[in-house]
Coordinates of C-alpha atoms in Angstrom, one line a residue:
X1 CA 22.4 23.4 1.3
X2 CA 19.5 24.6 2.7
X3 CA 18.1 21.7 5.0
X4 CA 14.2 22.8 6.1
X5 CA 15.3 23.8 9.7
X6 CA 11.7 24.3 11.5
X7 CA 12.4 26.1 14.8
X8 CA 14.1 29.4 15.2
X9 CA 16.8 30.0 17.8
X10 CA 17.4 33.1 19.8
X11 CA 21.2 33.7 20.3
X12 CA 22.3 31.0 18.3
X13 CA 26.0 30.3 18.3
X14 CA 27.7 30.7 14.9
X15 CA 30.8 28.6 14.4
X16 CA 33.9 30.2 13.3
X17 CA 36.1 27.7 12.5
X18 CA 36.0 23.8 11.7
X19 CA 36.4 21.3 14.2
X20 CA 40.1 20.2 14.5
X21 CA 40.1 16.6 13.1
X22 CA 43.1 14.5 14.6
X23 CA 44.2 10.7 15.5
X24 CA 45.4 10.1 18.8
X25 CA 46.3 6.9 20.7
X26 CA 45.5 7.7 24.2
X27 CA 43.3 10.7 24.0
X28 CA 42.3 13.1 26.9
X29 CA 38.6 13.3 27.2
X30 CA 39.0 17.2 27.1
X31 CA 35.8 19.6 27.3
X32 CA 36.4 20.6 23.9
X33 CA 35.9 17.7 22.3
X34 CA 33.0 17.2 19.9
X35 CA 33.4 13.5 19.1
X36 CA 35.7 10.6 19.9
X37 CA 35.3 7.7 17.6
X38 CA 37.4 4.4 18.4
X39 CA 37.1 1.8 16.1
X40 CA 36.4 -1.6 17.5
X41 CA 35.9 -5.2 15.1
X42 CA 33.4 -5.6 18.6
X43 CA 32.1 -2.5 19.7
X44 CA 30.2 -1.8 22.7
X45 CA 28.2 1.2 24.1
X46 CA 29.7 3.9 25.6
X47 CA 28.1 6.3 28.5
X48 CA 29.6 9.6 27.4
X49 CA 27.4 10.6 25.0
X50 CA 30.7 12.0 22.6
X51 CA 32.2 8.1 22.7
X52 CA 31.1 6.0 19.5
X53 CA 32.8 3.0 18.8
X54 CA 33.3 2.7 14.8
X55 CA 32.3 -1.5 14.1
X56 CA 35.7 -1.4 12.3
X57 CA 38.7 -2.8 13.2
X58 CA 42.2 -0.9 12.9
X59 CA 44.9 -1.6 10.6
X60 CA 47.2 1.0 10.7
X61 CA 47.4 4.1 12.8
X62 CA 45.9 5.5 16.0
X63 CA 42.7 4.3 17.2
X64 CA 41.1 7.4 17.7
X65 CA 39.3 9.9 15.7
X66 CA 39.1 12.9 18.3
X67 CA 37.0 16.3 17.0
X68 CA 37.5 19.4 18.4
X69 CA 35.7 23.0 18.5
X70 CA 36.0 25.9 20.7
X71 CA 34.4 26.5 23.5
X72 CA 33.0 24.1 26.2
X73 CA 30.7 21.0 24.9
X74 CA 27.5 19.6 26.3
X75 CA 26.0 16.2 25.4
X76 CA 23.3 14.2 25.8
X77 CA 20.9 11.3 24.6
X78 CA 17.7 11.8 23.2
X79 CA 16.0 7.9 23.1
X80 CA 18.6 5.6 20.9
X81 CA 20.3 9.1 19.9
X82 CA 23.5 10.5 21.3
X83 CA 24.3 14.2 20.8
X84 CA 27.0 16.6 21.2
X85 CA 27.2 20.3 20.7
X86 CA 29.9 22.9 21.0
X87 CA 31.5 26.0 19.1
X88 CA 28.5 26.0 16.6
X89 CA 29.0 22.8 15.9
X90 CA 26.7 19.6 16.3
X91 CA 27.3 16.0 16.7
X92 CA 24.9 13.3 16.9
X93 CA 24.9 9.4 16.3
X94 CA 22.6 6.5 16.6
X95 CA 22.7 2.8 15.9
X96 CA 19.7 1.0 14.5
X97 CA 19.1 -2.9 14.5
X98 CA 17.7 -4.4 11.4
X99 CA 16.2 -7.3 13.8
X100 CA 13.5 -4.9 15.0
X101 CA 13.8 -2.6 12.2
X102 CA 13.1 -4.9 9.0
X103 CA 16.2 -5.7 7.3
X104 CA 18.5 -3.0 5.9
X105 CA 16.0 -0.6 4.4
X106 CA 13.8 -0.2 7.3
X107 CA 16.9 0.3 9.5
X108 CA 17.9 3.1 6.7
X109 CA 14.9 4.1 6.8
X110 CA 14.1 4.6 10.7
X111 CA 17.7 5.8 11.0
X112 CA 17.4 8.8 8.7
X113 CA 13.7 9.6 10.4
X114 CA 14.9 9.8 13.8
X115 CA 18.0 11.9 12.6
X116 CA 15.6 14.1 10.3
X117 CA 12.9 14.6 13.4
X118 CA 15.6 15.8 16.0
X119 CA 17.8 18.1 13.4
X120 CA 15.1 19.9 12.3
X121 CA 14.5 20.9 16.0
X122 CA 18.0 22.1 16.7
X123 CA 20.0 25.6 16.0
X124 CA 22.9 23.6 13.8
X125 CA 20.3 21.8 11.7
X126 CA 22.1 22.3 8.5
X127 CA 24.2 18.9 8.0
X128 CA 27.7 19.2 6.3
X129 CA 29.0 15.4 6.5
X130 CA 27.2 12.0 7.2
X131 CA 28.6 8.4 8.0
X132 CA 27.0 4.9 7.4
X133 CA 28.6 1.6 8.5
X134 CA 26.3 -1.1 7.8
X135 CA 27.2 -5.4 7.7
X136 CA 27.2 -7.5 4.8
X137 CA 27.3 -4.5 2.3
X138 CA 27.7 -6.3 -0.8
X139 CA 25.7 -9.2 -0.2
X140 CA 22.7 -10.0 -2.3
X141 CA 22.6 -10.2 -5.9
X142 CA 21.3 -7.0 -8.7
X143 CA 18.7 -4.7 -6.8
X144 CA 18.6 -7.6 -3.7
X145 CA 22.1 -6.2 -2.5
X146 CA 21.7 -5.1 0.7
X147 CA 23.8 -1.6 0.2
X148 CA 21.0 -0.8 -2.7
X149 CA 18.1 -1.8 0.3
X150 CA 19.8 0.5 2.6
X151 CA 20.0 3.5 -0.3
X152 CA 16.4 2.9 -0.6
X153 CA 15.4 2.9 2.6
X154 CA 18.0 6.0 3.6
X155 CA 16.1 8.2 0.8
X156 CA 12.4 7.0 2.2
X157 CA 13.6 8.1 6.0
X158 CA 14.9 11.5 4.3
X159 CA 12.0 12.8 2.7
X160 CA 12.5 15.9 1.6
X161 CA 15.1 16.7 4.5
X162 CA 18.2 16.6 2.3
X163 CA 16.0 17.0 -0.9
X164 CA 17.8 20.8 -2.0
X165 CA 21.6 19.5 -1.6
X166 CA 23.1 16.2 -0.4
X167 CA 26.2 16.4 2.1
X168 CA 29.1 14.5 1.8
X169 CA 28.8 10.5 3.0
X170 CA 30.5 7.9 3.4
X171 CA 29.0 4.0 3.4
X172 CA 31.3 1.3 4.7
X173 CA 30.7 -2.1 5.3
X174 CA 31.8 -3.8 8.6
X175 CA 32.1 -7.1 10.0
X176 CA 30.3 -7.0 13.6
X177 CA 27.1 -8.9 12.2
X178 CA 24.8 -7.5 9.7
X179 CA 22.2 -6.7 12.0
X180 CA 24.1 -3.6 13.0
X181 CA 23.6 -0.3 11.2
X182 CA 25.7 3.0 12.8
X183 CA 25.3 6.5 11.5
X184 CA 26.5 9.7 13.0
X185 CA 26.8 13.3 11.4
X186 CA 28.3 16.6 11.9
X187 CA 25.9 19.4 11.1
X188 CA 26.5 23.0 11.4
X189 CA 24.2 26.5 12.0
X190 CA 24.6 28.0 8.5
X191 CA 24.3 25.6 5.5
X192 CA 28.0 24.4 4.0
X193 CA 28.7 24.2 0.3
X194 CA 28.3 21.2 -2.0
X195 CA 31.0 20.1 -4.1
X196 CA 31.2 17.7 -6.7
X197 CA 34.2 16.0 -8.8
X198 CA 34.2 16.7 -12.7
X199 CA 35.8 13.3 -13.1
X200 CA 32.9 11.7 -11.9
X201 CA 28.8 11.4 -12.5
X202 CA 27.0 12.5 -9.9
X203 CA 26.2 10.3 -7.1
X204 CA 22.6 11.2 -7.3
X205 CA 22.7 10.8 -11.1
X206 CA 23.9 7.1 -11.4
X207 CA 22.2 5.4 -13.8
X208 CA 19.4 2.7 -12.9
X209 CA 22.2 -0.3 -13.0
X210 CA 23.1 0.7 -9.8
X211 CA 20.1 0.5 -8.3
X212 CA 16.2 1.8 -7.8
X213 CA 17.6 4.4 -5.9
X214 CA 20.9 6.3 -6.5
X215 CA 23.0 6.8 -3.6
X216 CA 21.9 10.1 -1.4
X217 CA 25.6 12.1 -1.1
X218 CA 27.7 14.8 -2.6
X219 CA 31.4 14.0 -3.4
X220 CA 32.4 16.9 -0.8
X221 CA 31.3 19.9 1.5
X222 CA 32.6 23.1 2.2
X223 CA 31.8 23.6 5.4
X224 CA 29.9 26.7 6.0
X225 CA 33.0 28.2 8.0
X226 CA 34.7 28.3 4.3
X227 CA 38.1 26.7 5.8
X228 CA 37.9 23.1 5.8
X229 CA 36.5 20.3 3.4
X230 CA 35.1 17.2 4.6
X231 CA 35.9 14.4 2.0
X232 CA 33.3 12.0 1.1
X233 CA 34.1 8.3 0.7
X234 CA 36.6 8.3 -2.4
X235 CA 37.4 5.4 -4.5
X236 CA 38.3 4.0 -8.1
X237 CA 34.9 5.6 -10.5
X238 CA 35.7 7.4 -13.7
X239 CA 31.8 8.9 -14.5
X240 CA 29.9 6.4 -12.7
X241 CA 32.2 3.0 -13.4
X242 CA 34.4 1.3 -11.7
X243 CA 38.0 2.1 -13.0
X244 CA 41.3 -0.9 -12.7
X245 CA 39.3 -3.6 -11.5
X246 CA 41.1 -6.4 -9.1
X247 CA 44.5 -4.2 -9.3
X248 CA 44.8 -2.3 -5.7
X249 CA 47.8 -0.4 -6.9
X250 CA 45.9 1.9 -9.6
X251 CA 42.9 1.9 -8.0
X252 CA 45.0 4.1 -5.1
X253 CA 46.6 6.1 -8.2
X254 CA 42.5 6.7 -9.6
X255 CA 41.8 7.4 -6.2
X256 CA 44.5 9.8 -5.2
X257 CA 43.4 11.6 -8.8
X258 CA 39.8 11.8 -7.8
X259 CA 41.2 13.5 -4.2
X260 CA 43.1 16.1 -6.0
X261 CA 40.1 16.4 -8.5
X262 CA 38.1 17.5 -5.2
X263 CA 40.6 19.7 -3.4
X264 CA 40.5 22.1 -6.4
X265 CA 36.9 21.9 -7.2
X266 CA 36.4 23.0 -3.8
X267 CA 39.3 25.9 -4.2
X268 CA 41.6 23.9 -1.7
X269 CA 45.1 24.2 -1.4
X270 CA 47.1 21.4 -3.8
X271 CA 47.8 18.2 -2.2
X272 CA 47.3 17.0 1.5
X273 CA 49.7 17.9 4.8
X274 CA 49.9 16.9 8.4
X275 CA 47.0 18.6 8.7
X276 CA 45.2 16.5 6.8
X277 CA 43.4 13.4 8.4
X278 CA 42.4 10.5 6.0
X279 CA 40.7 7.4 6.5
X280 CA 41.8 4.3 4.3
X281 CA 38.9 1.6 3.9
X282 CA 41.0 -2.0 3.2
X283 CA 39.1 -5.0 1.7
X284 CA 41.2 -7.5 2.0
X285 CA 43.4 -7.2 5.2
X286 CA 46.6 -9.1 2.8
X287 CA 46.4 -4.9 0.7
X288 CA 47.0 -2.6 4.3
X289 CA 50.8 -2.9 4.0
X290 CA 51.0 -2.6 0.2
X291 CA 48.3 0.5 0.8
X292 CA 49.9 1.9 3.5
X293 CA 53.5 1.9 2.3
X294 CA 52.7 3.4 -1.0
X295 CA 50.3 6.1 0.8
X296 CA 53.5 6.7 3.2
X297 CA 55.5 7.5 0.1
X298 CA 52.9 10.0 -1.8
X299 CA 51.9 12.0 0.7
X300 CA 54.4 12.0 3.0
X301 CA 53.6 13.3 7.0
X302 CA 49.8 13.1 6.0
X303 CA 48.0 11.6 9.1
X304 CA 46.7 7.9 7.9
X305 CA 44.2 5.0 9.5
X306 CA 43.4 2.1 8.0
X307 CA 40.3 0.2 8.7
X308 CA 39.5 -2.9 7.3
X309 CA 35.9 -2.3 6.2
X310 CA 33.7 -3.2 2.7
X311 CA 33.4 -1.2 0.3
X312 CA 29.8 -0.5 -1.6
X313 CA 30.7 -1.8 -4.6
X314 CA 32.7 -5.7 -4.8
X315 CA 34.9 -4.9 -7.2
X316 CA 36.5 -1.7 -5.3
X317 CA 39.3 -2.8 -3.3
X318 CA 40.0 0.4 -1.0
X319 CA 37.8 3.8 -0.3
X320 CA 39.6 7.5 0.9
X321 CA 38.0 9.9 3.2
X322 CA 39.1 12.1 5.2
X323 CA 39.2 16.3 5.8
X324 CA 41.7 19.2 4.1
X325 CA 41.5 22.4 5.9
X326 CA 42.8 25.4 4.2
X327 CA 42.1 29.5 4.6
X328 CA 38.4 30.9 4.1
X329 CA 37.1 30.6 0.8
X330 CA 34.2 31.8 -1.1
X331 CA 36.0 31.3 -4.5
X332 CA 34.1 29.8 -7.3
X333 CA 35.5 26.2 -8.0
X334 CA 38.0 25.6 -10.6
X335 CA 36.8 23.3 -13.4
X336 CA 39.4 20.6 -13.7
X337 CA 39.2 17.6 -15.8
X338 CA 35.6 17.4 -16.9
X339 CA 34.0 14.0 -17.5
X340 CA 32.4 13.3 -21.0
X341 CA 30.0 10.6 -21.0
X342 CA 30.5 8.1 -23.9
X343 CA 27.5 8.0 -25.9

């Protein structure tokens, strides 16, 4: 995914391996870490510039979402952003507020400007995963809902940064007030590997029902270290619909299938570990037991955390994301079960 990086750097730091994704309780502010996220239903600004508090409140699990590279980290703030880099590795994050920015789309829209201006200008410009939390998701009725204003707005503040390959996303509504937008990526110095799912259309290549603007995001990345894949937001879509609506049971059975669909397109091992972080995106706060305890029994010592977050489509109950690390691969991808569109 070659990103438009403008600036060439002398002695640029390569990354040779992935950040280590874990959850912690009580983490030590080490200075290898990249990133600690703690998820909050209030957040609040942080000073360190690797602290971001999630607008999501916890469910299940440990608190904390703690990345870490190798090798000492500096950080800093450029304006509303907040940056980290380390190991070859780059993490930044800014919120935007759709009071001063125009509603949804112009928050989008300045969001993915300001992200697109300062990438473009750094060694690791070349983005592997991206994260949106936004309020009120699925408010608003046929184009007026304010996810499809935000996908609008996201692809005018892109340009033609992302244009030759989209990374792996995630878009989650929370509850802290809709004015609120957060976004924060990982990017790396060498471009990372798109991925898509066979089971499913194209993000990209929805068809206009969804919107006037498809959604911007690949269903995974390689990273361009070749041993880890970041997951994008996974939920309950056979081609581009909506699969077992208002059942949460089989929409985590569709879900767990579109998961496995992903780990072998992207020539990852079978199946997730304890090495293998996810995120679990809960509706309706009543589902996080029911979710949890059949997640507990399929994939047993796999690290979980429920947040209870919106997902971008009303009739999706629960979202997966999350990261499976495996050896270096430059395989091709396996072609599993390949999605026929019905005519």
């Amino acid at each position: 995914m070659v990103q438009g990086c403008e600036k060439l750097h002398a002695n640029q730091l390569t990354a040779s391996r992935a950040p280590e994704v874990s959850y912690q309780s009580s983490p030590t502010l080490a200075g290898n870490v990249l990133a600690d996220f703690r998820f909050s239903s209030n957040p609040s600004p942080q000073e360190d510039a690797r602290v971001f508090e999630v607008a999501l409140a916890t469910l299940a699990g440990d608190a904390h979402e703690i990345w870490t590279v190798e090798g000492e980290v500096v950080s800093g703030h450029e304006g509303d952003l907040r940056w980290s880099r380390g190991g070859g590795w780059l993490f930044c994050a800014l919120e935007a507020d759709e009071r001063i920015q125009g509603g949804p789309e112009g928050a989008a829209r300045h969001a993915y400007a300001t992200l697109a201006r300062f990438l473009r200008q750094q060694p690791e410009c070349h983005v592997q995963r991206l994260w949106n939390y936004l309020g009120g998701i699925n408010r608003g009725e046929g184009d007026d809902e304010r996810y499809k204003h935000f996908c609008h707005g996201r692809a005018e503040g892109m340009g033609d940064w992302l244009a030759s390959g989209f990374p792996a996303a995630t878009a989650i509504g929370h509850h802290a007030g809709e004015h609120l937008l957060q976004v924060y990526l990982l990017a790396g110095s060498s471009p990372g590997r798109r991925v898509e799912n066979p089971r499913q259309v194209s993000a990209w290549e929805y068809p206009r029902q969804y919107g006037r603007t498809s959604p911007s995001f690949s269903r995974a990345t390689l990273l361009c270290t070749g041993d880890a894949l970041a997951i994008s937001g996974t939920a309950s879509v056979i081609g581009h619909a909506t699969a077992h609506e208002g059942l949460v049971l089989a929409q985590l059975d569709e879900t767990l299938r579109n998961l496995d669909a992903l780990l072998a397109s992207g020539s990852m091992p079978a199946g997730f570990d304890g090495h293998s972080p996810l995120k679990v995106y809960v509706r309706h706060r009543d589902h996080a037991a029911l979710i949890h305890d059949s997640l507990a029994k399929r994939l047993p010592g796999v690290p979980l955390l429920l947040l209870h977050g919106d997902i971008c489509r009303a009739d999706l109950l629960l979202e997966i994301d999350g990261w499976r690390y495996g050896q270096s691969s430059t395989a091709v991808p396996t072609v599993v079960e390949q999605y026929s569109p019905q005519v």
